[in-house]
GROMACS .gro file of C-alpha atoms in nm:
model
  342
    1UNK     CA    1  11.058 -19.191 -13.265
    2UNK     CA    2  10.773 -18.957 -13.348
    3UNK     CA    3  10.555 -19.125 -13.084
    4UNK     CA    4  10.765 -18.955 -12.814
    5UNK     CA    5  10.555 -18.641 -12.823
    6UNK     CA    6  10.524 -18.535 -12.460
    7UNK     CA    7  10.847 -18.499 -12.265
    8UNK     CA    8  10.919 -18.414 -11.903
    9UNK     CA    9  11.237 -18.211 -11.857
   10UNK     CA   10  11.351 -18.180 -11.496
   11UNK     CA   11  11.573 -17.885 -11.415
   12UNK     CA   12  11.405 -17.692 -11.697
   13UNK     CA   13  11.530 -17.357 -11.568
   14UNK     CA   14  11.885 -17.485 -11.546
   15UNK     CA   15  12.163 -17.429 -11.797
   16UNK     CA   16  12.119 -17.750 -11.996
   17UNK     CA   17  11.749 -17.795 -11.918
   18UNK     CA   18  11.644 -17.456 -12.053
   19UNK     CA   19  11.843 -17.500 -12.373
   20UNK     CA   20  11.703 -17.849 -12.422
   21UNK     CA   21  11.345 -17.737 -12.355
   22UNK     CA   22  11.376 -17.463 -12.617
   23UNK     CA   23  11.515 -17.708 -12.870
   24UNK     CA   24  11.241 -17.967 -12.807
   25UNK     CA   25  10.971 -17.702 -12.846
   26UNK     CA   26  11.125 -17.597 -13.178
   27UNK     CA   27  11.105 -17.964 -13.283
   28UNK     CA   28  10.730 -17.970 -13.218
   29UNK     CA   29  10.735 -18.156 -12.887
   30UNK     CA   30  10.512 -18.085 -12.590
   31UNK     CA   31  10.733 -18.009 -12.290
   32UNK     CA   32  10.652 -18.005 -11.922
   33UNK     CA   33  10.940 -17.853 -11.729
   34UNK     CA   34  10.987 -17.876 -11.356
   35UNK     CA   35  11.229 -17.675 -11.146
   36UNK     CA   36  11.241 -17.567 -10.782
   37UNK     CA   37  11.453 -17.256 -10.855
   38UNK     CA   38  11.692 -17.340 -10.574
   39UNK     CA   39  11.909 -17.045 -10.460
   40UNK     CA   40  12.233 -17.245 -10.504
   41UNK     CA   41  12.305 -16.959 -10.742
   42UNK     CA   42  12.100 -16.647 -10.823
   43UNK     CA   43  11.752 -16.764 -10.931
   44UNK     CA   44  11.718 -16.449 -11.145
   45UNK     CA   45  11.920 -16.607 -11.424
   46UNK     CA   46  11.696 -16.915 -11.405
   47UNK     CA   47  11.389 -16.696 -11.442
   48UNK     CA   48  11.553 -16.523 -11.739
   49UNK     CA   49  11.634 -16.855 -11.908
   50UNK     CA   50  11.274 -16.977 -11.910
   51UNK     CA   51  11.129 -16.637 -12.000
   52UNK     CA   52  11.213 -16.701 -12.366
   53UNK     CA   53  10.966 -16.987 -12.401
   54UNK     CA   54  10.744 -16.954 -12.093
   55UNK     CA   55  10.444 -16.851 -12.303
   56UNK     CA   56  10.494 -17.116 -12.571
   57UNK     CA   57  10.162 -17.300 -12.610
   58UNK     CA   58  10.332 -17.642 -12.589
   59UNK     CA   59  10.524 -17.562 -12.269
   60UNK     CA   60  10.415 -17.589 -11.907
   61UNK     CA   61  10.639 -17.488 -11.616
   62UNK     CA   62  10.579 -17.657 -11.281
   63UNK     CA   63  10.762 -17.514 -10.980
   64UNK     CA   64  10.830 -17.828 -10.785
   65UNK     CA   65  11.099 -18.005 -10.587
   66UNK     CA   66  11.148 -18.350 -10.739
   67UNK     CA   67  11.227 -18.483 -10.390
   68UNK     CA   68  10.857 -18.422 -10.308
   69UNK     CA   69  10.726 -18.774 -10.348
   70UNK     CA   70  10.353 -18.695 -10.341
   71UNK     CA   71  10.384 -18.406 -10.588
   72UNK     CA   72  10.594 -18.613 -10.829
   73UNK     CA   73  10.349 -18.903 -10.813
   74UNK     CA   74  10.061 -18.670 -10.896
   75UNK     CA   75  10.253 -18.505 -11.180
   76UNK     CA   76  10.332 -18.834 -11.354
   77UNK     CA   77   9.975 -18.957 -11.315
   78UNK     CA   78   9.825 -18.634 -11.448
   79UNK     CA   79  10.052 -18.573 -11.747
   80UNK     CA   80  10.121 -18.912 -11.906
   81UNK     CA   81  10.475 -18.852 -12.034
   82UNK     CA   82  10.615 -19.043 -12.329
   83UNK     CA   83  10.976 -18.970 -12.230
   84UNK     CA   84  11.159 -18.814 -11.937
   85UNK     CA   85  11.489 -18.626 -11.941
   86UNK     CA   86  11.623 -18.586 -11.588
   87UNK     CA   87  11.863 -18.292 -11.571
   88UNK     CA   88  11.771 -18.164 -11.225
   89UNK     CA   89  12.044 -18.212 -10.969
   90UNK     CA   90  12.228 -18.044 -10.690
   91UNK     CA   91  12.537 -17.962 -10.890
   92UNK     CA   92  12.895 -17.874 -10.804
   93UNK     CA   93  13.179 -18.089 -10.680
   94UNK     CA   94  13.305 -17.848 -10.413
   95UNK     CA   95  12.961 -17.759 -10.274
   96UNK     CA   96  12.907 -18.129 -10.198
   97UNK     CA   97  13.178 -18.099  -9.933
   98UNK     CA   98  12.978 -17.821  -9.763
   99UNK     CA   99  12.619 -17.942  -9.792
  100UNK     CA  100  12.614 -18.319  -9.850
  101UNK     CA  101  12.250 -18.369  -9.750
  102UNK     CA  102  12.119 -18.157 -10.038
  103UNK     CA  103  12.294 -18.394 -10.281
  104UNK     CA  104  12.122 -18.699 -10.138
  105UNK     CA  105  11.783 -18.525 -10.124
  106UNK     CA  106  11.784 -18.418 -10.489
  107UNK     CA  107  12.022 -18.651 -10.668
  108UNK     CA  108  11.927 -18.976 -10.496
  109UNK     CA  109  11.579 -18.940 -10.342
  110UNK     CA  110  11.461 -18.714 -10.624
  111UNK     CA  111  11.592 -18.957 -10.884
  112UNK     CA  112  11.411 -19.243 -10.713
  113UNK     CA  113  11.088 -19.046 -10.752
  114UNK     CA  114  11.165 -19.013 -11.124
  115UNK     CA  115  11.225 -19.387 -11.156
  116UNK     CA  116  10.903 -19.470 -10.972
  117UNK     CA  117  10.710 -19.226 -11.191
  118UNK     CA  118  10.847 -19.393 -11.503
  119UNK     CA  119  10.774 -19.739 -11.364
  120UNK     CA  120  10.408 -19.677 -11.286
  121UNK     CA  121  10.313 -19.459 -11.582
  122UNK     CA  122  10.435 -19.629 -11.897
  123UNK     CA  123  10.723 -19.394 -11.981
  124UNK     CA  124  10.893 -19.522 -12.297
  125UNK     CA  125  11.241 -19.380 -12.235
  126UNK     CA  126  11.423 -19.226 -11.940
  127UNK     CA  127  11.730 -19.021 -12.029
  128UNK     CA  128  11.925 -18.897 -11.729
  129UNK     CA  129  12.228 -18.678 -11.670
  130UNK     CA  130  12.532 -18.839 -11.519
  131UNK     CA  131  12.870 -18.666 -11.512
  132UNK     CA  132  13.233 -18.700 -11.614
  133UNK     CA  133  13.306 -18.673 -11.242
  134UNK     CA  134  13.215 -19.042 -11.202
  135UNK     CA  135  13.555 -19.129 -11.351
  136UNK     CA  136  13.708 -19.002 -11.029
  137UNK     CA  137  14.053 -19.144 -10.961
  138UNK     CA  138  14.070 -19.308 -11.306
  139UNK     CA  139  14.362 -19.185 -11.516
  140UNK     CA  140  14.323 -19.421 -11.814
  141UNK     CA  141  14.234 -19.176 -12.091
  142UNK     CA  142  14.033 -19.109 -12.289
  143UNK     CA  143  13.764 -19.196 -12.035
  144UNK     CA  144  13.558 -19.485 -12.168
  145UNK     CA  145  13.207 -19.596 -12.071
  146UNK     CA  146  13.335 -19.952 -12.107
  147UNK     CA  147  13.558 -19.916 -11.798
  148UNK     CA  148  13.445 -19.944 -11.437
  149UNK     CA  149  13.407 -19.623 -11.236
  150UNK     CA  150  13.433 -19.730 -10.874
  151UNK     CA  151  13.653 -19.457 -10.725
  152UNK     CA  152  13.458 -19.129 -10.702
  153UNK     CA  153  13.638 -18.834 -10.543
  154UNK     CA  154  13.335 -18.631 -10.431
  155UNK     CA  155  12.987 -18.700 -10.298
  156UNK     CA  156  12.848 -18.533 -10.611
  157UNK     CA  157  13.027 -18.792 -10.823
  158UNK     CA  158  12.906 -19.071 -10.596
  159UNK     CA  159  12.542 -18.960 -10.636
  160UNK     CA  160  12.580 -18.960 -11.014
  161UNK     CA  161  12.727 -19.310 -11.004
  162UNK     CA  162  12.432 -19.405 -10.781
  163UNK     CA  163  12.193 -19.276 -11.048
  164UNK     CA  164  12.352 -19.506 -11.304
  165UNK     CA  165  12.316 -19.805 -11.071
  166UNK     CA  166  11.958 -19.720 -10.976
  167UNK     CA  167  11.858 -19.677 -11.341
  168UNK     CA  168  12.009 -20.012 -11.433
  169UNK     CA  169  11.814 -20.179 -11.154
  170UNK     CA  170  11.486 -20.037 -11.285
  171UNK     CA  171  11.578 -20.126 -11.643
  172UNK     CA  172  11.640 -20.483 -11.527
  173UNK     CA  173  11.340 -20.525 -11.296
  174UNK     CA  174  11.075 -20.330 -11.487
  175UNK     CA  175  11.222 -20.316 -11.840
  176UNK     CA  176  11.221 -19.936 -11.843
  177UNK     CA  177  11.457 -19.822 -12.121
  178UNK     CA  178  11.718 -19.600 -11.954
  179UNK     CA  179  12.007 -19.403 -12.102
  180UNK     CA  180  12.266 -19.226 -11.889
  181UNK     CA  181  12.472 -18.937 -12.026
  182UNK     CA  182  12.808 -18.845 -11.878
  183UNK     CA  183  12.849 -18.475 -11.956
  184UNK     CA  184  13.196 -18.322 -11.977
  185UNK     CA  185  13.248 -17.961 -11.853
  186UNK     CA  186  12.956 -17.790 -12.024
  187UNK     CA  187  12.993 -17.419 -12.102
  188UNK     CA  188  12.834 -17.148 -12.317
  189UNK     CA  189  12.575 -16.867 -12.310
  190UNK     CA  190  12.336 -16.880 -12.011
  191UNK     CA  191  12.591 -17.094 -11.823
  192UNK     CA  192  12.601 -17.147 -11.449
  193UNK     CA  193  12.751 -16.858 -11.248
  194UNK     CA  194  12.948 -17.102 -11.028
  195UNK     CA  195  13.141 -17.246 -11.324
  196UNK     CA  196  13.497 -17.139 -11.406
  197UNK     CA  197  13.422 -16.954 -11.730
  198UNK     CA  198  13.159 -16.737 -11.562
  199UNK     CA  199  13.379 -16.671 -11.256
  200UNK     CA  200  13.679 -16.586 -11.474
  201UNK     CA  201  13.480 -16.348 -11.693
  202UNK     CA  202  13.323 -16.164 -11.402
  203UNK     CA  203  13.657 -16.124 -11.228
  204UNK     CA  204  13.837 -15.999 -11.540
  205UNK     CA  205  13.562 -15.747 -11.614
  206UNK     CA  206  13.574 -15.624 -11.253
  207UNK     CA  207  13.957 -15.605 -11.245
  208UNK     CA  208  13.987 -15.878 -10.984
  209UNK     CA  209  14.236 -16.169 -10.993
  210UNK     CA  210  14.115 -16.512 -11.102
  211UNK     CA  211  14.189 -16.829 -10.903
  212UNK     CA  212  14.380 -17.081 -11.116
  213UNK     CA  213  14.386 -17.418 -10.944
  214UNK     CA  214  14.654 -17.685 -10.963
  215UNK     CA  215  14.882 -17.398 -11.071
  216UNK     CA  216  14.718 -17.407 -11.414
  217UNK     CA  217  14.824 -17.766 -11.481
  218UNK     CA  218  14.476 -17.887 -11.569
  219UNK     CA  219  14.300 -18.010 -11.882
  220UNK     CA  220  13.929 -18.027 -11.947
  221UNK     CA  221  13.717 -18.167 -12.227
  222UNK     CA  222  13.520 -17.842 -12.252
  223UNK     CA  223  13.190 -17.913 -12.430
  224UNK     CA  224  12.976 -17.639 -12.581
  225UNK     CA  225  12.611 -17.626 -12.478
  226UNK     CA  226  12.472 -17.666 -12.832
  227UNK     CA  227  12.672 -17.987 -12.873
  228UNK     CA  228  12.535 -18.120 -12.544
  229UNK     CA  229  12.177 -18.045 -12.650
  230UNK     CA  230  12.226 -18.202 -12.993
  231UNK     CA  231  12.355 -18.517 -12.828
  232UNK     CA  232  12.064 -18.533 -12.584
  233UNK     CA  233  11.802 -18.480 -12.857
  234UNK     CA  234  11.947 -18.761 -13.065
  235UNK     CA  235  11.971 -18.994 -12.767
  236UNK     CA  236  11.606 -18.935 -12.668
  237UNK     CA  237  11.499 -19.092 -12.995
  238UNK     CA  238  11.749 -19.379 -12.969
  239UNK     CA  239  11.567 -19.604 -12.721
  240UNK     CA  240  11.799 -19.873 -12.583
  241UNK     CA  241  11.718 -20.242 -12.614
  242UNK     CA  242  11.874 -20.537 -12.431
  243UNK     CA  243  12.216 -20.629 -12.566
  244UNK     CA  244  12.193 -20.994 -12.676
  245UNK     CA  245  12.574 -21.016 -12.682
  246UNK     CA  246  12.623 -20.892 -12.327
  247UNK     CA  247  12.847 -21.130 -12.135
  248UNK     CA  248  12.782 -21.168 -11.763
  249UNK     CA  249  13.124 -21.324 -11.706
  250UNK     CA  250  13.296 -21.018 -11.855
  251UNK     CA  251  13.033 -20.748 -11.799
  252UNK     CA  252  13.053 -20.426 -12.000
  253UNK     CA  253  12.938 -20.140 -11.768
  254UNK     CA  254  12.798 -19.935 -12.058
  255UNK     CA  255  12.535 -20.184 -12.169
  256UNK     CA  256  12.334 -20.477 -12.036
  257UNK     CA  257  12.091 -20.759 -12.098
  258UNK     CA  258  11.840 -20.499 -11.976
  259UNK     CA  259  11.736 -20.198 -12.193
  260UNK     CA  260  12.016 -19.978 -12.061
  261UNK     CA  261  12.299 -19.772 -12.212
  262UNK     CA  262  12.562 -19.519 -12.110
  263UNK     CA  263  12.727 -19.254 -12.328
  264UNK     CA  264  12.990 -18.987 -12.283
  265UNK     CA  265  12.906 -18.649 -12.433
  266UNK     CA  266  13.230 -18.454 -12.452
  267UNK     CA  267  13.433 -18.264 -12.706
  268UNK     CA  268  13.688 -18.548 -12.734
  269UNK     CA  269  13.959 -18.280 -12.734
  270UNK     CA  270  14.101 -18.183 -12.393
  271UNK     CA  271  14.215 -17.822 -12.367
  272UNK     CA  272  14.463 -17.689 -12.113
  273UNK     CA  273  14.321 -17.452 -11.854
  274UNK     CA  274  14.580 -17.189 -11.945
  275UNK     CA  275  14.475 -17.199 -12.312
  276UNK     CA  276  14.112 -17.171 -12.205
  277UNK     CA  277  14.196 -16.860 -12.001
  278UNK     CA  278  14.404 -16.714 -12.285
  279UNK     CA  279  14.112 -16.766 -12.525
  280UNK     CA  280  13.882 -16.581 -12.285
  281UNK     CA  281  14.136 -16.298 -12.247
  282UNK     CA  282  14.148 -16.263 -12.626
  283UNK     CA  283  13.768 -16.255 -12.649
  284UNK     CA  284  13.736 -15.985 -12.381
  285UNK     CA  285  14.044 -15.799 -12.497
  286UNK     CA  286  14.190 -15.785 -12.148
  287UNK     CA  287  14.449 -15.984 -11.954
  288UNK     CA  288  14.364 -16.160 -11.630
  289UNK     CA  289  14.560 -16.126 -11.310
  290UNK     CA  290  14.615 -16.485 -11.197
  291UNK     CA  291  14.622 -16.626 -10.846
  292UNK     CA  292  14.780 -16.973 -10.874
  293UNK     CA  293  14.657 -17.225 -10.616
  294UNK     CA  294  14.687 -17.601 -10.545
  295UNK     CA  295  14.432 -17.858 -10.664
  296UNK     CA  296  14.105 -17.840 -10.475
  297UNK     CA  297  13.966 -18.135 -10.278
  298UNK     CA  298  13.741 -18.355 -10.494
  299UNK     CA  299  13.880 -18.216 -10.820
  300UNK     CA  300  14.074 -18.403 -11.089
  301UNK     CA  301  14.360 -18.269 -11.302
  302UNK     CA  302  14.228 -18.387 -11.641
  303UNK     CA  303  13.921 -18.513 -11.829
  304UNK     CA  304  13.899 -18.655 -12.179
  305UNK     CA  305  13.593 -18.823 -12.331
  306UNK     CA  306  13.584 -19.122 -12.561
  307UNK     CA  307  13.267 -19.054 -12.762
  308UNK     CA  308  13.299 -19.339 -13.013
  309UNK     CA  309  12.978 -19.510 -12.890
  310UNK     CA  310  12.778 -19.188 -12.923
  311UNK     CA  311  12.912 -19.135 -13.274
  312UNK     CA  312  12.840 -19.495 -13.373
  313UNK     CA  313  12.487 -19.511 -13.231
  314UNK     CA  314  12.343 -19.166 -13.304
  315UNK     CA  315  12.584 -19.027 -13.564
  316UNK     CA  316  12.701 -18.728 -13.366
  317UNK     CA  317  13.032 -18.608 -13.224
  318UNK     CA  318  13.070 -18.271 -13.048
  319UNK     CA  319  13.314 -18.047 -13.233
  320UNK     CA  320  13.267 -17.681 -13.132
  321UNK     CA  321  13.605 -17.520 -13.062
  322UNK     CA  322  13.669 -17.327 -12.742
  323UNK     CA  323  13.746 -17.023 -12.955
  324UNK     CA  324  13.394 -17.030 -13.100
  325UNK     CA  325  13.226 -17.130 -12.775
  326UNK     CA  326  13.401 -16.875 -12.555
  327UNK     CA  327  13.342 -16.605 -12.816
  328UNK     CA  328  12.970 -16.679 -12.807
  329UNK     CA  329  12.970 -16.684 -12.427
  330UNK     CA  330  13.140 -16.344 -12.408
  331UNK     CA  331  12.893 -16.188 -12.650
  332UNK     CA  332  12.606 -16.318 -12.436
  333UNK     CA  333  12.768 -16.212 -12.108
  334UNK     CA  334  12.832 -15.863 -12.242
  335UNK     CA  335  12.474 -15.830 -12.371
  336UNK     CA  336  12.315 -15.966 -12.053
  337UNK     CA  337  12.528 -15.817 -11.774
  338UNK     CA  338  12.698 -15.513 -11.923
  339UNK     CA  339  12.478 -15.375 -12.200
  340UNK     CA  340  12.155 -15.506 -12.038
  341UNK     CA  341  12.009 -15.591 -12.379
  342UNK     CA  342  11.870 -15.938 -12.298
   0.00000   0.00000   0.00000
């Protein structure tokens, strides 16, 4: 869809948002990125992420909170976006137990501002980040977008489920094409410092024990950042249309008689937490001291993505191994934090 030339990326200084912005600029798109540089984790890494393309002639960075209704209204009116990719969110399952209001402010109110901006300004496609956490108490694996997700286990998951419902409403009422992407445990260079891989690496380097929850009996569909970005880029250009075969008496949650679609983006290959840690130990060349703990509130023991719809519709299936992905992460971490070369 070459007519999608100007794209708004929210959360542009975030892990996924910065990688996506860079990729879109390389593809010749004009990108407006917004971010409020929240101190949920050290904003210095956010500043470093955007530094690589901050002076690109087709990029504009706007420091803005997407919960600011007046500012968002003005931005949409001034810029005239062809497509929007909403990646901004208050992230983290466990933090949602400590500061629930921030999740509603950003993930619900902020997302409403995105939807209203799309509604009133002719946006051709809204792509938005959901999360594997919406599967919650479900244990029927692999997780399928064709199954209901009505049992979230954290407020973060509930806000992501709310985003899916809100987007469908706007797709139905105003015919705004909307695509939701359920990301599965994203990792890689420039990753979030609150994620397990980052915490493990820092602790091992500093000779501190790592916390291993559920006594190591966990599996995750770890998905490398480049695979996530490839999936998003392909989805942006795959604008959903109403499904003429959608059956209201047996409704499929992943599609609709409105221009709406859901996809999983995961590696489709769950890896045990202990193997993940062992792979990291091999990359660093150092063993971790392990502090085994019970499962944390709001967490789930396993995730596993069915990506057959993504593969069928856009011809892509994530496939980067944890050995490759963790190796790349360690090389970045070493260059950025230890050798100070980035």
